[in-house]
Amino acid sequence: MTLVAPGRGTRPSREPALRNITRDRLAMLTRQIVRAVMPGLPDDSELSGLVSEAIMAFVDAEGSCALASQRVEASMRDLGGRLAEANTPPDRVNEAFDSIHAAVQRGLQMTLGSSVSGHVVLRLREGIAAYLAQLQVHLNHGWTERQRAGALRAEQLKHLHATIFRGGSRLDHALELSGLDPTDEFTALVSVRDPLPPRIRHDPDVLAGNDLREALVPAAAGWSAHLREHVTRQVVVGPPAGLQRIAESLELTRRAALLLRESTAHDDRTIVPCTDLLGPLLLGGNRYLAELLVTKHLGSLSALGPERRVHLGEMLLVWLETGQPVAAVARALGLAPQTAHSRAQALRKIFGDDLDDPSSRLELILALRAVLPEWSSLPRP
């Protein structure tokens, strides 16, 4: 959109009067313009430098609007883009340029000095008006381009979000349109029951879905502390993944959150790594497989009393997963050494060579992961 039209037919000649202006007077004019325009625009630390650049371009070009505006065109377009990002409305920009024009006209005689007057000043005033109009055109172009780019990017990101969170089939195409780097890693975050905190979902670095319990947060190390600071209800944190594979990580994290939601076992952690639930996740996809593994390997433990089988099962799982000696397992479980050794002997008697066979050990771990929550939840005499 065009906020103002540039002046037409005004072609100031080169003005020798500009050659003798001192740097101190130009600096004073810069400060006067900045003071006038700041109430109308968002704070911009580069504004003073840009005003000075525009003034010097006009002076160096000896009043040539075409040469001076060409020199600062890129800077003005960039400022317009920054104003668009700050959601500065067009009428605020118009008001700012009115303030600039008034400030320049007020300060012109002071800048030129008392020796310059008459038709020279009038000609400069006309040239400055044309120059400001052209600068505003450059700024407006930058504002419009950034507005359009922002609207397009928002639409492209919306499409990417839908593709990831709803399982769309054209993820590569959505990534290409979004302009995001496919190798950028994110971490899926899924709340077990409650919506995620707004401070996380509304963070500009976060990709948030329509479900208030889900978001993709940057995998950068600093986000771990950010989560611990703001998350107060239980969430599952998925494995980091690039955007090309983040949908798979999200689906795995959703399943982990569902396991915790439906589990009868209590887990009081606020942040639960998805990797802590790999066993249940692996078996959760096929309950029949879990039952087969339990039947194949844990029949002897199932036949024991509720308390005895839980004690032996917990010890066996830690023993198999850590690969540590019995004394270290005892310390990990808070058991007396004699108790741990007694249970280890009982386990060796029940499982025999299976405790040394890699395939059997893996199946035992999976079976125990599947059934121990259920055993632990049963009442004990």
Tab-separated table of C-alpha atoms in Angstrom:
chain	number	residue	atom	x	y	z
A	1	MET	CA	0.000	0.000	0.000
A	2	THR	CA	1.159	3.589	-0.573
A	3	LEU	CA	0.891	5.977	2.309
A	4	VAL	CA	1.807	9.155	0.366
A	5	ALA	CA	2.730	9.996	-3.175
A	6	PRO	CA	6.131	11.549	-3.874
A	7	GLY	CA	6.276	15.133	-4.985
A	8	ARG	CA	6.313	15.527	-8.751
A	9	GLY	CA	7.888	18.164	-10.855
A	10	THR	CA	10.150	19.402	-8.071
A	11	ARG	CA	13.734	19.037	-9.237
A	12	PRO	CA	15.955	21.189	-7.071
A	13	SER	CA	19.255	22.204	-8.552
A	14	ARG	CA	22.474	21.499	-6.772
A	15	GLU	CA	22.776	23.878	-3.883
A	16	PRO	CA	26.216	25.367	-3.116
A	17	ALA	CA	24.873	26.779	0.172
A	18	LEU	CA	24.933	23.284	1.650
A	19	ARG	CA	28.708	22.961	1.314
A	20	ASN	CA	29.469	25.307	4.191
A	21	ILE	CA	27.229	23.790	6.860
A	22	THR	CA	29.242	22.720	9.896
A	23	ARG	CA	29.055	19.226	11.363
A	24	ASP	CA	27.927	20.646	14.703
A	25	ARG	CA	24.890	22.297	13.101
A	26	LEU	CA	23.997	19.072	11.253
A	27	ALA	CA	24.245	17.138	14.505
A	28	MET	CA	21.967	19.690	16.171
A	29	LEU	CA	19.414	19.273	13.363
A	30	THR	CA	19.591	15.497	13.759
A	31	ARG	CA	18.789	15.744	17.469
A	32	GLN	CA	15.904	18.134	16.773
A	33	ILE	CA	14.383	15.697	14.239
A	34	VAL	CA	14.785	12.680	16.531
A	35	ARG	CA	13.110	14.531	19.418
A	36	ALA	CA	10.222	15.471	17.153
A	37	VAL	CA	9.644	12.023	15.688
A	38	MET	CA	10.179	9.720	18.681
A	39	PRO	CA	6.708	10.243	20.242
A	40	GLY	CA	5.168	8.971	16.995
A	41	LEU	CA	7.243	5.822	16.484
A	42	PRO	CA	8.349	2.816	18.545
A	43	ASP	CA	11.747	3.115	20.196
A	44	ASP	CA	14.433	2.345	17.615
A	45	SER	CA	18.069	2.550	18.681
A	46	GLU	CA	19.158	3.037	15.058
A	47	LEU	CA	16.843	5.986	14.340
A	48	SER	CA	19.359	8.693	15.230
A	49	GLY	CA	21.975	7.134	12.960
A	50	LEU	CA	19.490	6.837	10.108
A	51	VAL	CA	18.384	10.471	10.429
A	52	SER	CA	22.023	11.556	10.367
A	53	GLU	CA	22.661	9.348	7.326
A	54	ALA	CA	19.703	10.875	5.459
A	55	ILE	CA	20.806	14.438	6.260
A	56	MET	CA	24.391	13.777	5.168
A	57	ALA	CA	23.187	12.138	1.946
A	58	PHE	CA	21.206	15.293	1.099
A	59	VAL	CA	24.141	17.568	1.945
A	60	ASP	CA	26.692	15.452	0.046
A	61	ALA	CA	24.370	15.344	-2.979
A	62	GLU	CA	24.138	19.145	-2.761
A	63	GLY	CA	20.354	19.070	-2.583
A	64	SER	CA	19.765	16.486	-5.318
A	65	CYS	CA	16.678	14.541	-4.227
A	66	ALA	CA	17.327	11.687	-6.684
A	67	LEU	CA	20.941	11.098	-5.647
A	68	ALA	CA	20.343	11.449	-1.929
A	69	SER	CA	17.232	9.240	-1.799
A	70	GLN	CA	18.990	6.529	-3.809
A	71	ARG	CA	21.814	6.482	-1.289
A	72	VAL	CA	19.524	5.841	1.718
A	73	GLU	CA	16.830	3.782	-0.024
A	74	ALA	CA	17.961	0.448	1.499
A	75	SER	CA	18.101	1.923	5.013
A	76	MET	CA	14.616	3.434	4.683
A	77	ARG	CA	13.148	0.168	3.396
A	78	ASP	CA	14.742	-1.656	6.316
A	79	LEU	CA	13.240	0.834	8.781
A	80	GLY	CA	9.843	0.343	7.148
A	81	GLY	CA	10.220	-3.391	7.637
A	82	ARG	CA	11.077	-2.952	11.303
A	83	LEU	CA	8.050	-0.692	11.798
A	84	ALA	CA	5.840	-3.326	10.164
A	85	GLU	CA	7.236	-5.980	12.523
A	86	ALA	CA	6.432	-3.653	15.432
A	87	ASN	CA	2.827	-3.391	14.112
A	88	THR	CA	3.155	0.362	13.595
A	89	PRO	CA	0.029	1.549	11.699
A	90	PRO	CA	0.348	3.678	8.522
A	91	ASP	CA	-1.227	6.752	10.106
A	92	ARG	CA	1.494	6.707	12.784
A	93	VAL	CA	4.113	6.725	10.015
A	94	ASN	CA	2.349	9.643	8.293
A	95	GLU	CA	2.305	11.587	11.543
A	96	ALA	CA	5.997	10.893	12.061
A	97	PHE	CA	6.889	12.270	8.635
A	98	ASP	CA	4.756	15.363	9.285
A	99	SER	CA	6.778	15.874	12.467
A	100	ILE	CA	10.048	15.398	10.585
A	101	HIS	CA	9.028	17.926	7.937
A	102	ALA	CA	8.033	20.489	10.553
A	103	ALA	CA	11.262	19.964	12.518
A	104	VAL	CA	13.439	20.375	9.424
A	105	GLN	CA	11.635	23.512	8.297
A	106	ARG	CA	11.946	24.998	11.792
A	107	GLY	CA	15.624	24.182	12.054
A	108	LEU	CA	16.666	24.972	8.493
A	109	GLN	CA	17.606	28.628	8.989
A	110	MET	CA	19.560	27.773	12.142
A	111	THR	CA	21.413	25.054	10.221
A	112	LEU	CA	22.234	27.261	7.228
A	113	GLY	CA	23.259	30.299	9.244
A	114	SER	CA	22.314	33.953	8.859
A	115	SER	CA	24.366	34.478	5.691
A	116	VAL	CA	21.983	32.311	3.611
A	117	SER	CA	18.504	33.715	2.907
A	118	GLY	CA	16.000	34.626	0.244
A	119	HIS	CA	15.426	32.426	-2.795
A	120	VAL	CA	18.183	29.997	-1.710
A	121	VAL	CA	16.231	29.075	1.441
A	122	LEU	CA	12.975	28.797	-0.510
A	123	ARG	CA	14.605	26.484	-3.036
A	124	LEU	CA	16.016	24.312	-0.252
A	125	ARG	CA	12.645	24.093	1.463
A	126	GLU	CA	11.103	22.794	-1.770
A	127	GLY	CA	13.943	20.323	-2.250
A	128	ILE	CA	13.659	19.045	1.310
A	129	ALA	CA	9.901	18.518	0.912
A	130	ALA	CA	10.499	16.441	-2.228
A	131	TYR	CA	13.305	14.509	-0.530
A	132	LEU	CA	11.172	13.661	2.508
A	133	ALA	CA	8.321	12.541	0.270
A	134	GLN	CA	10.663	10.184	-1.592
A	135	LEU	CA	12.088	8.828	1.672
A	136	GLN	CA	8.549	8.128	2.839
A	137	VAL	CA	7.869	6.224	-0.368
A	138	HIS	CA	10.947	4.041	0.274
A	139	LEU	CA	9.872	3.454	3.879
A	140	ASN	CA	6.313	2.601	2.817
A	141	HIS	CA	7.608	0.053	0.316
A	142	GLY	CA	9.620	-1.623	3.061
A	143	TRP	CA	6.605	-1.558	5.388
A	144	THR	CA	4.323	-3.096	2.730
A	145	GLU	CA	6.820	-5.774	1.696
A	146	ARG	CA	7.374	-6.864	5.301
A	147	GLN	CA	3.625	-6.906	5.988
A	148	ARG	CA	3.016	-9.123	2.974
A	149	ALA	CA	5.958	-11.360	3.825
A	150	GLY	CA	4.739	-11.641	7.417
A	151	ALA	CA	1.211	-12.576	6.353
A	152	LEU	CA	2.554	-15.147	3.882
A	153	ARG	CA	4.934	-16.609	6.445
A	154	ALA	CA	2.153	-16.853	9.022
A	155	GLU	CA	0.043	-18.772	6.515
A	156	GLN	CA	2.968	-21.044	5.639
A	157	LEU	CA	3.730	-21.705	9.305
A	158	LYS	CA	0.054	-22.450	9.904
A	159	HIS	CA	0.213	-25.013	7.110
A	160	LEU	CA	3.390	-26.510	8.613
A	161	HIS	CA	1.773	-26.727	12.062
A	162	ALA	CA	-1.241	-28.520	10.599
A	163	THR	CA	0.998	-30.918	8.680
A	164	ILE	CA	2.991	-31.824	11.798
A	165	PHE	CA	0.247	-31.910	14.411
A	166	ARG	CA	-2.457	-33.479	12.234
A	167	GLY	CA	-0.214	-35.884	10.389
A	168	GLY	CA	-0.343	-34.362	6.907
A	169	SER	CA	1.434	-36.242	4.138
A	170	ARG	CA	3.374	-33.393	2.469
A	171	LEU	CA	5.755	-32.394	5.236
A	172	ASP	CA	8.692	-31.711	2.886
A	173	HIS	CA	6.557	-29.293	0.867
A	174	ALA	CA	5.296	-27.543	4.009
A	175	LEU	CA	8.863	-27.174	5.289
A	176	GLU	CA	10.028	-25.695	2.010
A	177	LEU	CA	7.239	-23.105	2.078
A	178	SER	CA	7.847	-22.198	5.726
A	179	GLY	CA	11.467	-21.267	5.169
A	180	LEU	CA	12.494	-23.089	8.370
A	181	ASP	CA	15.665	-25.165	8.388
A	182	PRO	CA	14.662	-28.869	8.327
A	183	THR	CA	17.721	-29.693	10.438
A	184	ASP	CA	16.611	-27.419	13.294
A	185	GLU	CA	15.850	-29.704	16.211
A	186	PHE	CA	12.715	-29.447	18.334
A	187	THR	CA	11.441	-31.391	21.310
A	188	ALA	CA	7.851	-32.566	21.525
A	189	LEU	CA	6.150	-31.552	24.766
A	190	VAL	CA	2.836	-33.200	25.692
A	191	SER	CA	1.022	-32.546	28.957
A	192	VAL	CA	-0.470	-35.640	30.530
A	193	ARG	CA	-3.731	-34.007	31.593
A	194	ASP	CA	-3.697	-30.195	31.801
A	195	PRO	CA	-3.068	-27.488	29.169
A	196	LEU	CA	0.514	-26.328	28.831
A	197	PRO	CA	1.340	-22.944	30.414
A	198	PRO	CA	0.553	-20.008	28.066
A	199	ARG	CA	4.089	-18.664	28.507
A	200	ILE	CA	5.369	-21.752	26.726
A	201	ARG	CA	2.704	-22.032	24.026
A	202	HIS	CA	2.888	-18.331	23.118
A	203	ASP	CA	6.681	-18.155	22.990
A	204	PRO	CA	7.709	-17.042	19.458
A	205	ASP	CA	10.232	-19.896	19.226
A	206	VAL	CA	7.576	-22.542	19.960
A	207	LEU	CA	5.402	-24.367	17.426
A	208	ALA	CA	2.039	-24.922	19.100
A	209	GLY	CA	-0.810	-27.135	17.894
A	210	ASN	CA	-4.559	-26.727	18.331
A	211	ASP	CA	-4.482	-29.124	21.280
A	212	LEU	CA	-3.521	-26.963	24.279
A	213	ARG	CA	-1.599	-29.889	25.750
A	214	GLU	CA	0.914	-30.079	22.879
A	215	ALA	CA	3.826	-27.972	21.632
A	216	LEU	CA	7.192	-28.300	19.952
A	217	VAL	CA	9.923	-26.396	21.790
A	218	PRO	CA	13.493	-25.763	20.614
A	219	ALA	CA	15.877	-28.549	21.557
A	220	ALA	CA	18.475	-25.996	22.693
A	221	ALA	CA	19.954	-26.646	26.124
A	222	GLY	CA	18.518	-23.437	27.590
A	223	TRP	CA	14.983	-24.698	27.138
A	224	SER	CA	15.473	-27.433	29.763
A	225	ALA	CA	15.759	-24.788	32.483
A	226	HIS	CA	12.870	-22.874	30.897
A	227	LEU	CA	10.623	-25.926	31.206
A	228	ARG	CA	11.583	-26.585	34.810
A	229	GLU	CA	10.757	-22.971	35.622
A	230	HIS	CA	7.298	-22.822	34.043
A	231	VAL	CA	5.905	-26.379	33.946
A	232	THR	CA	3.975	-27.251	37.110
A	233	ARG	CA	1.810	-30.148	35.881
A	234	GLN	CA	3.096	-33.466	34.561
A	235	VAL	CA	4.392	-33.425	30.991
A	236	VAL	CA	6.259	-35.871	28.793
A	237	VAL	CA	9.306	-34.607	26.909
A	238	GLY	CA	9.970	-36.410	23.651
A	239	PRO	CA	13.309	-37.187	22.014
A	240	PRO	CA	14.812	-34.264	20.067
A	241	ALA	CA	14.341	-34.500	16.306
A	242	GLY	CA	14.780	-32.385	13.202
A	243	LEU	CA	11.622	-30.981	11.657
A	244	GLN	CA	11.613	-33.726	9.034
A	245	ARG	CA	11.132	-36.363	11.761
A	246	ILE	CA	9.473	-34.332	14.497
A	247	ALA	CA	6.026	-35.729	13.655
A	248	GLU	CA	7.282	-39.219	14.578
A	249	SER	CA	8.725	-37.927	17.846
A	250	LEU	CA	5.438	-36.135	18.589
A	251	GLU	CA	3.387	-39.282	18.020
A	252	LEU	CA	5.692	-41.263	20.339
A	253	THR	CA	5.390	-38.556	23.002
A	254	ARG	CA	1.599	-38.562	22.692
A	255	ARG	CA	1.553	-42.313	23.300
A	256	ALA	CA	3.821	-41.897	26.331
A	257	ALA	CA	1.502	-39.247	27.794
A	258	LEU	CA	-1.471	-41.526	27.204
A	259	LEU	CA	0.316	-44.372	29.026
A	260	LEU	CA	0.814	-42.143	32.067
A	261	ARG	CA	-2.774	-40.894	31.865
A	262	GLU	CA	-4.169	-44.419	31.891
A	263	SER	CA	-1.590	-46.015	34.196
A	264	THR	CA	-2.601	-47.199	37.640
A	265	ALA	CA	1.001	-46.857	38.826
A	266	HIS	CA	1.918	-43.504	40.371
A	267	ASP	CA	4.674	-41.385	38.840
A	268	ASP	CA	5.067	-38.108	40.725
A	269	ARG	CA	7.640	-36.529	38.399
A	270	THR	CA	6.633	-33.238	36.785
A	271	ILE	CA	8.830	-33.731	33.707
A	272	VAL	CA	9.028	-37.293	32.399
A	273	PRO	CA	11.479	-38.072	29.575
A	274	CYS	CA	9.844	-40.148	26.878
A	275	THR	CA	12.941	-42.364	26.877
A	276	ASP	CA	12.029	-43.560	30.390
A	277	LEU	CA	8.939	-45.199	28.913
A	278	LEU	CA	10.434	-46.978	25.917
A	279	GLY	CA	9.659	-50.458	27.202
A	280	PRO	CA	5.968	-49.780	27.861
A	281	LEU	CA	5.780	-47.849	24.580
A	282	LEU	CA	7.239	-50.730	22.634
A	283	LEU	CA	4.806	-53.191	24.150
A	284	GLY	CA	1.919	-50.764	24.354
A	285	GLY	CA	1.565	-50.900	20.605
A	286	ASN	CA	0.704	-54.607	20.832
A	287	ARG	CA	-0.827	-55.790	24.067
A	288	TYR	CA	-0.896	-59.382	22.841
A	289	LEU	CA	2.894	-59.278	22.389
A	290	ALA	CA	3.281	-58.093	25.976
A	291	GLU	CA	1.114	-60.925	27.239
A	292	LEU	CA	3.151	-63.457	25.251
A	293	LEU	CA	6.409	-62.199	26.756
A	294	VAL	CA	5.005	-62.270	30.295
A	295	THR	CA	3.655	-65.796	29.787
A	296	LYS	CA	6.918	-67.002	28.250
A	297	HIS	CA	9.282	-65.606	30.887
A	298	LEU	CA	7.457	-64.645	34.085
A	299	GLY	CA	5.184	-67.599	34.803
A	300	SER	CA	7.304	-68.611	37.797
A	301	LEU	CA	7.214	-65.129	39.281
A	302	SER	CA	3.475	-64.804	38.633
A	303	ALA	CA	2.885	-67.883	40.771
A	304	LEU	CA	4.473	-66.246	43.830
A	305	GLY	CA	2.679	-64.128	46.386
A	306	PRO	CA	2.017	-60.461	45.445
A	307	GLU	CA	4.735	-58.955	47.653
A	308	ARG	CA	7.382	-61.570	46.848
A	309	ARG	CA	6.962	-61.288	43.073
A	310	VAL	CA	7.119	-57.473	43.169
A	311	HIS	CA	10.330	-57.557	45.235
A	312	LEU	CA	11.976	-60.085	42.937
A	313	GLY	CA	10.665	-58.389	39.795
A	314	GLU	CA	11.949	-54.941	40.792
A	315	MET	CA	15.347	-56.344	41.683
A	316	LEU	CA	15.578	-58.347	38.463
A	317	LEU	CA	14.662	-55.320	36.310
A	318	VAL	CA	17.311	-53.065	37.897
A	319	TRP	CA	19.881	-55.878	37.750
A	320	LEU	CA	19.259	-56.534	34.055
A	321	GLU	CA	19.023	-52.879	32.994
A	322	THR	CA	22.107	-51.643	34.836
A	323	GLY	CA	24.318	-54.710	34.474
A	324	GLN	CA	25.772	-53.819	37.888
A	325	PRO	CA	26.973	-56.279	40.552
A	326	VAL	CA	24.477	-57.333	43.192
A	327	ALA	CA	26.082	-55.021	45.798
A	328	ALA	CA	25.527	-51.971	43.534
A	329	VAL	CA	21.925	-53.053	42.833
A	330	ALA	CA	21.374	-53.344	46.588
A	331	ARG	CA	22.543	-49.753	47.090
A	332	ALA	CA	20.351	-48.536	44.245
A	333	LEU	CA	17.257	-50.183	45.732
A	334	GLY	CA	18.131	-49.364	49.350
A	335	LEU	CA	18.383	-53.052	50.292
A	336	ALA	CA	20.596	-54.720	52.841
A	337	PRO	CA	23.405	-56.643	51.081
A	338	GLN	CA	22.229	-59.969	52.543
A	339	THR	CA	18.678	-59.369	51.287
A	340	ALA	CA	19.920	-58.501	47.793
A	341	HIS	CA	22.153	-61.578	47.609
A	342	SER	CA	19.297	-63.779	48.808
A	343	ARG	CA	17.012	-62.425	46.080
A	344	ALA	CA	19.756	-62.773	43.463
A	345	GLN	CA	20.135	-66.440	44.364
A	346	ALA	CA	16.385	-66.953	44.061
A	347	LEU	CA	16.350	-65.233	40.652
A	348	ARG	CA	19.293	-67.297	39.421
A	349	LYS	CA	17.456	-70.439	40.478
A	350	ILE	CA	14.266	-69.396	38.659
A	351	PHE	CA	15.783	-68.047	35.414
A	352	GLY	CA	19.089	-69.889	35.149
A	353	ASP	CA	20.956	-69.361	31.878
A	354	ASP	CA	18.382	-66.845	30.637
A	355	LEU	CA	20.110	-64.244	32.819
A	356	ASP	CA	23.244	-64.571	30.667
A	357	ASP	CA	21.635	-64.782	27.218
A	358	PRO	CA	21.349	-61.333	25.530
A	359	SER	CA	18.071	-62.077	23.726
A	360	SER	CA	16.449	-63.543	26.836
A	361	ARG	CA	17.643	-60.619	28.954
A	362	LEU	CA	16.037	-58.154	26.532
A	363	GLU	CA	12.743	-60.064	26.516
A	364	LEU	CA	12.812	-60.255	30.331
A	365	ILE	CA	13.285	-56.470	30.552
A	366	LEU	CA	10.374	-55.849	28.201
A	367	ALA	CA	8.144	-58.330	30.035
A	368	LEU	CA	8.969	-56.814	33.433
A	369	ARG	CA	8.410	-53.281	32.118
A	370	ALA	CA	4.985	-54.349	30.897
A	371	VAL	CA	3.770	-56.163	34.000
A	372	LEU	CA	5.470	-54.577	37.029
A	373	PRO	CA	3.147	-51.500	37.134
A	374	GLU	CA	0.185	-53.865	37.294
A	375	TRP	CA	1.764	-56.074	39.963
A	376	SER	CA	2.738	-53.034	42.065
A	377	SER	CA	-0.808	-51.650	41.983
A	378	LEU	CA	-2.397	-54.860	43.374
A	379	PRO	CA	-3.127	-54.956	47.105
A	380	ARG	CA	-0.629	-56.873	49.179
A	381	PRO	CA	-1.505	-58.874	52.265
